[in-house]
mmCIF file of C-alpha atoms and ligand atoms in Angstrom:
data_model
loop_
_atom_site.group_PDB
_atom_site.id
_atom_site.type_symbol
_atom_site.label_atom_id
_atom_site.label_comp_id
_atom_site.label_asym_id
_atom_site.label_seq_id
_atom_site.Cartn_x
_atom_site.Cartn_y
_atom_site.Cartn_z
ATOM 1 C CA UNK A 80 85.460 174.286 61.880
ATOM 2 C CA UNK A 81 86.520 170.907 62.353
ATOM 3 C CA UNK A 82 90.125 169.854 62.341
ATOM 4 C CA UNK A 83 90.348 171.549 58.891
ATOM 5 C CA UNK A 84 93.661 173.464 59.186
ATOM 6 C CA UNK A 85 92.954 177.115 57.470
ATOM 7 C CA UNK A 86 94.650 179.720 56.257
ATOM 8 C CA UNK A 87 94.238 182.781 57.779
ATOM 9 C CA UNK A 88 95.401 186.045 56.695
ATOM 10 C CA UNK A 89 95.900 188.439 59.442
ATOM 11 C CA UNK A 90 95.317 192.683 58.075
ATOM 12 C CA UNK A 91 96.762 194.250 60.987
ATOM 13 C CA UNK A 92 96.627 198.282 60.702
ATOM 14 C CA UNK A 93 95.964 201.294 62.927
ATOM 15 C CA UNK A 94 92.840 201.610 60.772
ATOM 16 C CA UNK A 95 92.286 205.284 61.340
ATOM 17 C CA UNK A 96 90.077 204.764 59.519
ATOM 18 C CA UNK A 97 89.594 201.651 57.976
ATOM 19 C CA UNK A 98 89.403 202.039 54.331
ATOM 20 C CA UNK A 99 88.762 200.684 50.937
ATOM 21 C CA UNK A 100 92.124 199.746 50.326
ATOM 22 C CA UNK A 101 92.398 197.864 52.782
ATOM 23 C CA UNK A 102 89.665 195.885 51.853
ATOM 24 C CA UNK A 103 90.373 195.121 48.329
ATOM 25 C CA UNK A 104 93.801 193.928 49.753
ATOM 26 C CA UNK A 105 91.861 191.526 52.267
ATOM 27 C CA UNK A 106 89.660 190.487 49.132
ATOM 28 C CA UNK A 107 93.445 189.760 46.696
ATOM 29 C CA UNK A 108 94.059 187.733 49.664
ATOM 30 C CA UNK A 109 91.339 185.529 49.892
ATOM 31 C CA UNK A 110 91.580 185.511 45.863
ATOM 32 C CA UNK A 111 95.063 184.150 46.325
ATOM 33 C CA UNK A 112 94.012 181.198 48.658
ATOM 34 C CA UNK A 113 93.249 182.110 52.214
ATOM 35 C CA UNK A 114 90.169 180.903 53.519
ATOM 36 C CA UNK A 115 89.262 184.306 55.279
ATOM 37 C CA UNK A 116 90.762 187.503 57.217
ATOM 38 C CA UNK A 117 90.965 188.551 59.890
ATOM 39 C CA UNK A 118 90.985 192.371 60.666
ATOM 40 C CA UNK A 119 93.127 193.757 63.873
ATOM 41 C CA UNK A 120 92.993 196.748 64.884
ATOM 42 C CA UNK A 121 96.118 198.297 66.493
ATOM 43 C CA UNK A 122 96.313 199.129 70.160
ATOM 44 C CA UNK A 123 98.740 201.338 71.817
ATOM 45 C CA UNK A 124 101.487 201.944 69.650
ATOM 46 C CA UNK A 125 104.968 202.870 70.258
ATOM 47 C CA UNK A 126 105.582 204.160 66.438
ATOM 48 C CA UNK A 127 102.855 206.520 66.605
ATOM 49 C CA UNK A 128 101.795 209.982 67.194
ATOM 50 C CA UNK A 129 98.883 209.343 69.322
ATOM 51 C CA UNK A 130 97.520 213.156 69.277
ATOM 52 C CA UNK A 131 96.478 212.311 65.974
ATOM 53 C CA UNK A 132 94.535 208.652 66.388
ATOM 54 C CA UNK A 133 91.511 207.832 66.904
ATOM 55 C CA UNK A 134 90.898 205.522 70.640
ATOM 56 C CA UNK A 135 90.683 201.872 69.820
ATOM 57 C CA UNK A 136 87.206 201.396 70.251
ATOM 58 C CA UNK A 137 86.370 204.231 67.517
ATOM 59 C CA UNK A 138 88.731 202.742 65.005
ATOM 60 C CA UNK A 139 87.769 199.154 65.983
ATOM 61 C CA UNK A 140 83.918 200.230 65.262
ATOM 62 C CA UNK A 141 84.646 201.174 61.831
ATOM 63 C CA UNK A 142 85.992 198.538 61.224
ATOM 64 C CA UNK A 143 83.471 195.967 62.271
ATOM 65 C CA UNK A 144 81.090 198.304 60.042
ATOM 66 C CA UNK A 145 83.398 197.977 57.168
ATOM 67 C CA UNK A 146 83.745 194.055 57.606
ATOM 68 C CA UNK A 147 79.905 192.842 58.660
ATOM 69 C CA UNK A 148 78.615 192.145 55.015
ATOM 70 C CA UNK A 149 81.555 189.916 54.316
ATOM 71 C CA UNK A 150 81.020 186.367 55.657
ATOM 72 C CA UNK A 151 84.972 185.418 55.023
ATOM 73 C CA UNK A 152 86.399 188.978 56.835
ATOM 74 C CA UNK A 153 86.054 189.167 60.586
ATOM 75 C CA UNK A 154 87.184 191.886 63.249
ATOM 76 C CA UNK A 155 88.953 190.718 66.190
ATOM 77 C CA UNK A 156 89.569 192.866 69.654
ATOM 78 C CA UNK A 157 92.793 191.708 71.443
ATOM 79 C CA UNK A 158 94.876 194.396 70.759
ATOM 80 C CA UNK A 159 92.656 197.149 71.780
ATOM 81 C CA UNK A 160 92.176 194.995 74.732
ATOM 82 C CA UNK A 161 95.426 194.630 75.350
ATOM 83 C CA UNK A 162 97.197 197.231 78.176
ATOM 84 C CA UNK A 163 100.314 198.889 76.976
ATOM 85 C CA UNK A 164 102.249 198.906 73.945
ATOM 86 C CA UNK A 165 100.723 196.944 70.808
ATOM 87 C CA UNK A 166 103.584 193.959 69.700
ATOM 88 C CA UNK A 167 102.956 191.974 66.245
ATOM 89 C CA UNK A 168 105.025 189.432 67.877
ATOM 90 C CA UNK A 169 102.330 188.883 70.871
ATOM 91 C CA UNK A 170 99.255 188.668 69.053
ATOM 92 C CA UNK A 171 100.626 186.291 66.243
ATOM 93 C CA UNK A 172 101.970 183.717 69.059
ATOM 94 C CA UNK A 173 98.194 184.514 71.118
ATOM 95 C CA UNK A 174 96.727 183.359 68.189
ATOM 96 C CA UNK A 175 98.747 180.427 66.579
ATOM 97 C CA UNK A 176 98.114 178.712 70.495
ATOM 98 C CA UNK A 177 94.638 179.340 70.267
ATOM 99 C CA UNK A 178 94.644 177.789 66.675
ATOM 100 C CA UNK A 179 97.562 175.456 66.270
ATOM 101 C CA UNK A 180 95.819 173.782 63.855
ATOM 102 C CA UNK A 181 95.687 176.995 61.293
ATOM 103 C CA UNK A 182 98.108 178.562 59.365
ATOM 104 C CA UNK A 183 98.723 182.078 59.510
ATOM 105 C CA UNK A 184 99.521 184.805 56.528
ATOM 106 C CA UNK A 185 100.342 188.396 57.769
ATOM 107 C CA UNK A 186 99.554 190.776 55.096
ATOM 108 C CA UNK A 187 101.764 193.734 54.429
ATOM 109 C CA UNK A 188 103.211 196.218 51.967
ATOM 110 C CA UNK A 189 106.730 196.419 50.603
ATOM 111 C CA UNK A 190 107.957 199.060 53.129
ATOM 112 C CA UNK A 191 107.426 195.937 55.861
ATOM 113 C CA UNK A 192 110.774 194.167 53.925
ATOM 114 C CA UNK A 193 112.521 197.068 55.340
ATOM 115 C CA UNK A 194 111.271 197.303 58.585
ATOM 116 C CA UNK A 195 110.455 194.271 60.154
ATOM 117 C CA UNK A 196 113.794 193.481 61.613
ATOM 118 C CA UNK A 197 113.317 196.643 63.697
ATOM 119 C CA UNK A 198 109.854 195.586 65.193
ATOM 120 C CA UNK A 199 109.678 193.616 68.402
ATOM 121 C CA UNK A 200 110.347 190.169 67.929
ATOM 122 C CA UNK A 201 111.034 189.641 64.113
ATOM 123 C CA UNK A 202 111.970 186.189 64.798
ATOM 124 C CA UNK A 203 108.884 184.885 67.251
ATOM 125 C CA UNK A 204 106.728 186.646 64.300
ATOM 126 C CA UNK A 205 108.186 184.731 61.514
ATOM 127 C CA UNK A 206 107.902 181.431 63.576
ATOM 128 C CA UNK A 207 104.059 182.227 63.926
ATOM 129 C CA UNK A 208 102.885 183.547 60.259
ATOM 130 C CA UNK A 209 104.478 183.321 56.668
ATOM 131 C CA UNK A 210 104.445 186.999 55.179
ATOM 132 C CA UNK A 211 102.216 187.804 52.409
ATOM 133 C CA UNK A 212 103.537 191.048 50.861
ATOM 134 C CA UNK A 213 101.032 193.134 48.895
ATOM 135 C CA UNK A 214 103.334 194.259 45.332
ATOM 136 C CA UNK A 215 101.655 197.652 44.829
ATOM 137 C CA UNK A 216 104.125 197.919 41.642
ATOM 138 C CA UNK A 217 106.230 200.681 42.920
ATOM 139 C CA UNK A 218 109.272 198.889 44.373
ATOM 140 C CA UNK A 219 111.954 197.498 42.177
ATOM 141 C CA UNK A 220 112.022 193.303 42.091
ATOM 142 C CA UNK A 221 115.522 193.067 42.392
ATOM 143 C CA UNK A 222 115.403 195.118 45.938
ATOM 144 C CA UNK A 223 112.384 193.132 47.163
ATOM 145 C CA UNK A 224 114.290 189.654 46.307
ATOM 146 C CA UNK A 225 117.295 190.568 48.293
ATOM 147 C CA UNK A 226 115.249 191.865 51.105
ATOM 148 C CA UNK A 227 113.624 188.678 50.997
ATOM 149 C CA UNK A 228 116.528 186.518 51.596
ATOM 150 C CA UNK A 229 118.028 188.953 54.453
ATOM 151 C CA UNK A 230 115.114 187.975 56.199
ATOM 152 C CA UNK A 231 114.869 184.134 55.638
ATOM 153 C CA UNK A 232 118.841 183.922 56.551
ATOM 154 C CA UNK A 233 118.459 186.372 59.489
ATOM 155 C CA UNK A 234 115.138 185.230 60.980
ATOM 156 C CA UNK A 235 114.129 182.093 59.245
ATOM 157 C CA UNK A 236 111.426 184.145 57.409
ATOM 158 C CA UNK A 237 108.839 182.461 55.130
ATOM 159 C CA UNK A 238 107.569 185.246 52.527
ATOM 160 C CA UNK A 239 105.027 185.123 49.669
ATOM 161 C CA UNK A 240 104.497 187.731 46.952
ATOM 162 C CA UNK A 241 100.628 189.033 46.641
ATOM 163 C CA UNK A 242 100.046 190.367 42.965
ATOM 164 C CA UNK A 243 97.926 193.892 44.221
ATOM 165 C CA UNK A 244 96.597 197.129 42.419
ATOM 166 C CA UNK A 245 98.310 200.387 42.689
ATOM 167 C CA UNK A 246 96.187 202.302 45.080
ATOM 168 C CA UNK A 247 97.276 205.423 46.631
ATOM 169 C CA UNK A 248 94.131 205.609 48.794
ATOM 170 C CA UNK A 249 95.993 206.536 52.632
ATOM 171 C CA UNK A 250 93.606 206.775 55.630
ATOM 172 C CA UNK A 251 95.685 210.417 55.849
ATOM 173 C CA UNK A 252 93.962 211.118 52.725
ATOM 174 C CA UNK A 253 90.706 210.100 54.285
ATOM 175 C CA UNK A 254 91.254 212.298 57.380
ATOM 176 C CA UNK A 255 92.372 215.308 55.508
ATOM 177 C CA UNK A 256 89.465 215.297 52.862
ATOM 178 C CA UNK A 257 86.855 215.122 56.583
ATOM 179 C CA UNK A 258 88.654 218.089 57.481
ATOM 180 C CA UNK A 259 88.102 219.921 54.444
ATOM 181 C CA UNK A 260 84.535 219.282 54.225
ATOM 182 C CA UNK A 261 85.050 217.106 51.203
ATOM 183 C CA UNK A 262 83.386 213.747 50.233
ATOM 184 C CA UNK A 263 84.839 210.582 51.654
ATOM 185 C CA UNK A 264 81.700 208.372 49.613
ATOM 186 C CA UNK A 265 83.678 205.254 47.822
ATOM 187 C CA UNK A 266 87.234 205.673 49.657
ATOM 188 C CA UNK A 267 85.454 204.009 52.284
ATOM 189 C CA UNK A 268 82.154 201.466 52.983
ATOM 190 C CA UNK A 269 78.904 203.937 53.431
ATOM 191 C CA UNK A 270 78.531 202.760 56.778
ATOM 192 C CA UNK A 271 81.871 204.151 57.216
ATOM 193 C CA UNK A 272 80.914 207.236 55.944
ATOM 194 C CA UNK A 273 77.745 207.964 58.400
ATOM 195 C CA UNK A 274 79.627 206.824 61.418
ATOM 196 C CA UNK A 275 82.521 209.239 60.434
ATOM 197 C CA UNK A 276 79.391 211.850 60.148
ATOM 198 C CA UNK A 277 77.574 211.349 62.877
ATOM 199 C CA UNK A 278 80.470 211.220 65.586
ATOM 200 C CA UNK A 279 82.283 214.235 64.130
ATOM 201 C CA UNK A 280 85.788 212.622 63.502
ATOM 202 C CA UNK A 281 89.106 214.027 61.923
ATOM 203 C CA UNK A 282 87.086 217.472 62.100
ATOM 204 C CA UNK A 283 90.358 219.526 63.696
ATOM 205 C CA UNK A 284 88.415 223.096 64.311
ATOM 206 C CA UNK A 285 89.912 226.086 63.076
ATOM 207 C CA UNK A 286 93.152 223.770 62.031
ATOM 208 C CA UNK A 287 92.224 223.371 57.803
ATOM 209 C CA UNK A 288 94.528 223.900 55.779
ATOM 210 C CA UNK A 289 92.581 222.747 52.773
ATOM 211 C CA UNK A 290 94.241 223.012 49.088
ATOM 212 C CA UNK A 291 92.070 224.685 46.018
ATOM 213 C CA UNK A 292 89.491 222.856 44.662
ATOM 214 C CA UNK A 293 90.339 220.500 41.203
HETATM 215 P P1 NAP B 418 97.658 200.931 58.433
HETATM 216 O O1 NAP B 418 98.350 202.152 57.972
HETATM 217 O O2 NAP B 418 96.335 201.076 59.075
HETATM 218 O O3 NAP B 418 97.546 199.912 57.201
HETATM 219 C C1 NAP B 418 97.249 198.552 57.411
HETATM 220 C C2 NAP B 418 97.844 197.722 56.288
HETATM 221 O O4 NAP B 418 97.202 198.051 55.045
HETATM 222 C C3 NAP B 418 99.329 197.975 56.110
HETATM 223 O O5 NAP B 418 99.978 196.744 55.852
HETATM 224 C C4 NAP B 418 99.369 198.888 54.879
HETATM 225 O O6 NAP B 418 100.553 198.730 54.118
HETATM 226 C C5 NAP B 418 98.180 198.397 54.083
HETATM 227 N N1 NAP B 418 97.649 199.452 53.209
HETATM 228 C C6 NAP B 418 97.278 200.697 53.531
HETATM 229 N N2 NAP B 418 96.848 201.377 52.453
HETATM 230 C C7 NAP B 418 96.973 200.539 51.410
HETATM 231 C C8 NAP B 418 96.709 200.646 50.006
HETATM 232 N N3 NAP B 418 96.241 201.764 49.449
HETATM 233 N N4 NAP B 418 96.981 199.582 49.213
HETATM 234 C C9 NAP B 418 97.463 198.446 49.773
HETATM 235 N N5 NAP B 418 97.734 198.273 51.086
HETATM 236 C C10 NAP B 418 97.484 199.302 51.889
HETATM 237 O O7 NAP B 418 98.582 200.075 59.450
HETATM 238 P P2 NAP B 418 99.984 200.354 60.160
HETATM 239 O O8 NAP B 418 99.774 201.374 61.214
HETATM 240 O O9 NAP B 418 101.049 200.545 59.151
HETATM 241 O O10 NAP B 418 100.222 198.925 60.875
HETATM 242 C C11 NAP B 418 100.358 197.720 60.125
HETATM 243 C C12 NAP B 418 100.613 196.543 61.069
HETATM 244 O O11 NAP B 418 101.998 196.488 61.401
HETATM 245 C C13 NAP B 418 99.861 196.594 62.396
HETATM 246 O O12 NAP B 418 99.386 195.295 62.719
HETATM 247 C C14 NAP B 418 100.938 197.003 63.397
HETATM 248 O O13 NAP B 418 100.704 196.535 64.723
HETATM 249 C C15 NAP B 418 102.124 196.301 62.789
HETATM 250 N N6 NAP B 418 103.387 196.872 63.313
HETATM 251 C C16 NAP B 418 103.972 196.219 64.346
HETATM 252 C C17 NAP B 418 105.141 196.704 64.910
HETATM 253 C C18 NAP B 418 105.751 195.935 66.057
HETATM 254 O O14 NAP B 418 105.234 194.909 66.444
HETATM 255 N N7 NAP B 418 106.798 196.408 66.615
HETATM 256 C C19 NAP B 418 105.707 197.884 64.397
HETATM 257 C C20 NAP B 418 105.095 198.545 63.324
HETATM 258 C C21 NAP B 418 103.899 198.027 62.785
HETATM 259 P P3 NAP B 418 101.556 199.998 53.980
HETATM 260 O O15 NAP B 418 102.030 200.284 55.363
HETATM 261 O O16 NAP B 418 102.624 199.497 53.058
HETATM 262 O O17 NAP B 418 100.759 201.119 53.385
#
């Protein structure tokens, strides 16, 4: 593009796996005004038990399967490029200077209002993105408002509601119904599906500890 400034939501996530969820999400986003999104896979991270993740290229393969028939969604690589520790902070300021013309939207859920503060950075990534958080409908408005202006006083935060379905779908859920043996079909693209198949993933042997059938 052309000296068009866009707006470009960024879905970061440790995608393990990638999920339908997170694709309607993407597709409320573009509904809401951003010209596309921009999937990123998780690196390294600090926060998580990595015993029980997938390696980056795995995860970063479903999700390029999950995004290919969408002509506004794209999958990028630098974090599971990236050596050591994955930082929001770093990838948001990698990207507005190879963009500077674009504006950025990082997508989120409620829990991030709580969080954030404790990630690395909170003020480099609010000088890089705006905050589009994903109201799921659980979390009272009243908390969310005062959360809100913590974060614009604290860190000079810009932050935009996104109207979004109540979904419980978890990629935990995903993993756990592999294990069982139970269908994953719809929770996640097809493609999704076969690659989980054919590679074997999230099949712990001899560890399921699979609840009685509905
Ligand atoms: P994830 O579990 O793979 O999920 C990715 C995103 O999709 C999250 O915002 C998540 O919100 C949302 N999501 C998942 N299921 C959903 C559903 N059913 N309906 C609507 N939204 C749904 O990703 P993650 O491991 O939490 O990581 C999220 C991002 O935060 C990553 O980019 C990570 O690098 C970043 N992060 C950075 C730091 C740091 O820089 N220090 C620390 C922590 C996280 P919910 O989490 O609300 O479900």
């Amino acid at each position: 593009m052309s000296g068009e400034m866009r707006k470009i939501g960024i879905l970061g996530g440790t995608f393990n796996p990638i999920h339908t969820g997170h694709l309607l999400l993407a597709e409320y986003a573009l509904d809401a005004g951003l010209s596309e999104i921009w999937f990123i896979p998780t690196g390294q991270s600090y926060m998580k038990d990595e015993k029980t993740v997938l390696p980056g290229e795995d995860r970063l393969k479903m999700v390029e399967l999950a995004v290919a028939d969408n002509p506004r969604f794209s999958c990028l690589d630098l974090e599971i490029r990236r050596e050591g520790d994955t930082y929001t902070c770093e990838t948001l300021e990698q990207l507005k200077a190879m963009y500077p013309e674009d504006e950025f939207y990082f997508l989120a859920g409620t829990d991030c209002l709580d969080t954030i503060h404790t990630w690395k950075g909170p003020e480099r990534i609010f000088a890089c993105c705006t905050l589009l958080v994903a109201l799921r409908g659980e979390t009272p408005k009243e908390w969310m408002e005062q959360k809100k202006q913590a974060l614009e006083a604290a860190f000079g935060a810009r932050i935009q509601w996104l109207p979004f379905l109540r979904l419980s779908i978890s990629s935990t859920e995903v993993r756990e119904r592999v294990n069982c043996g139970k269908s994953i079909r719809y929770l996640t693209p097809d493609k999704v599906v076969y690659y989980i198949e054919e590679k074997g993933f999230y099949r712990e042997k001899g560890n399921r500890r699979c609840g009685t059938d509905a």
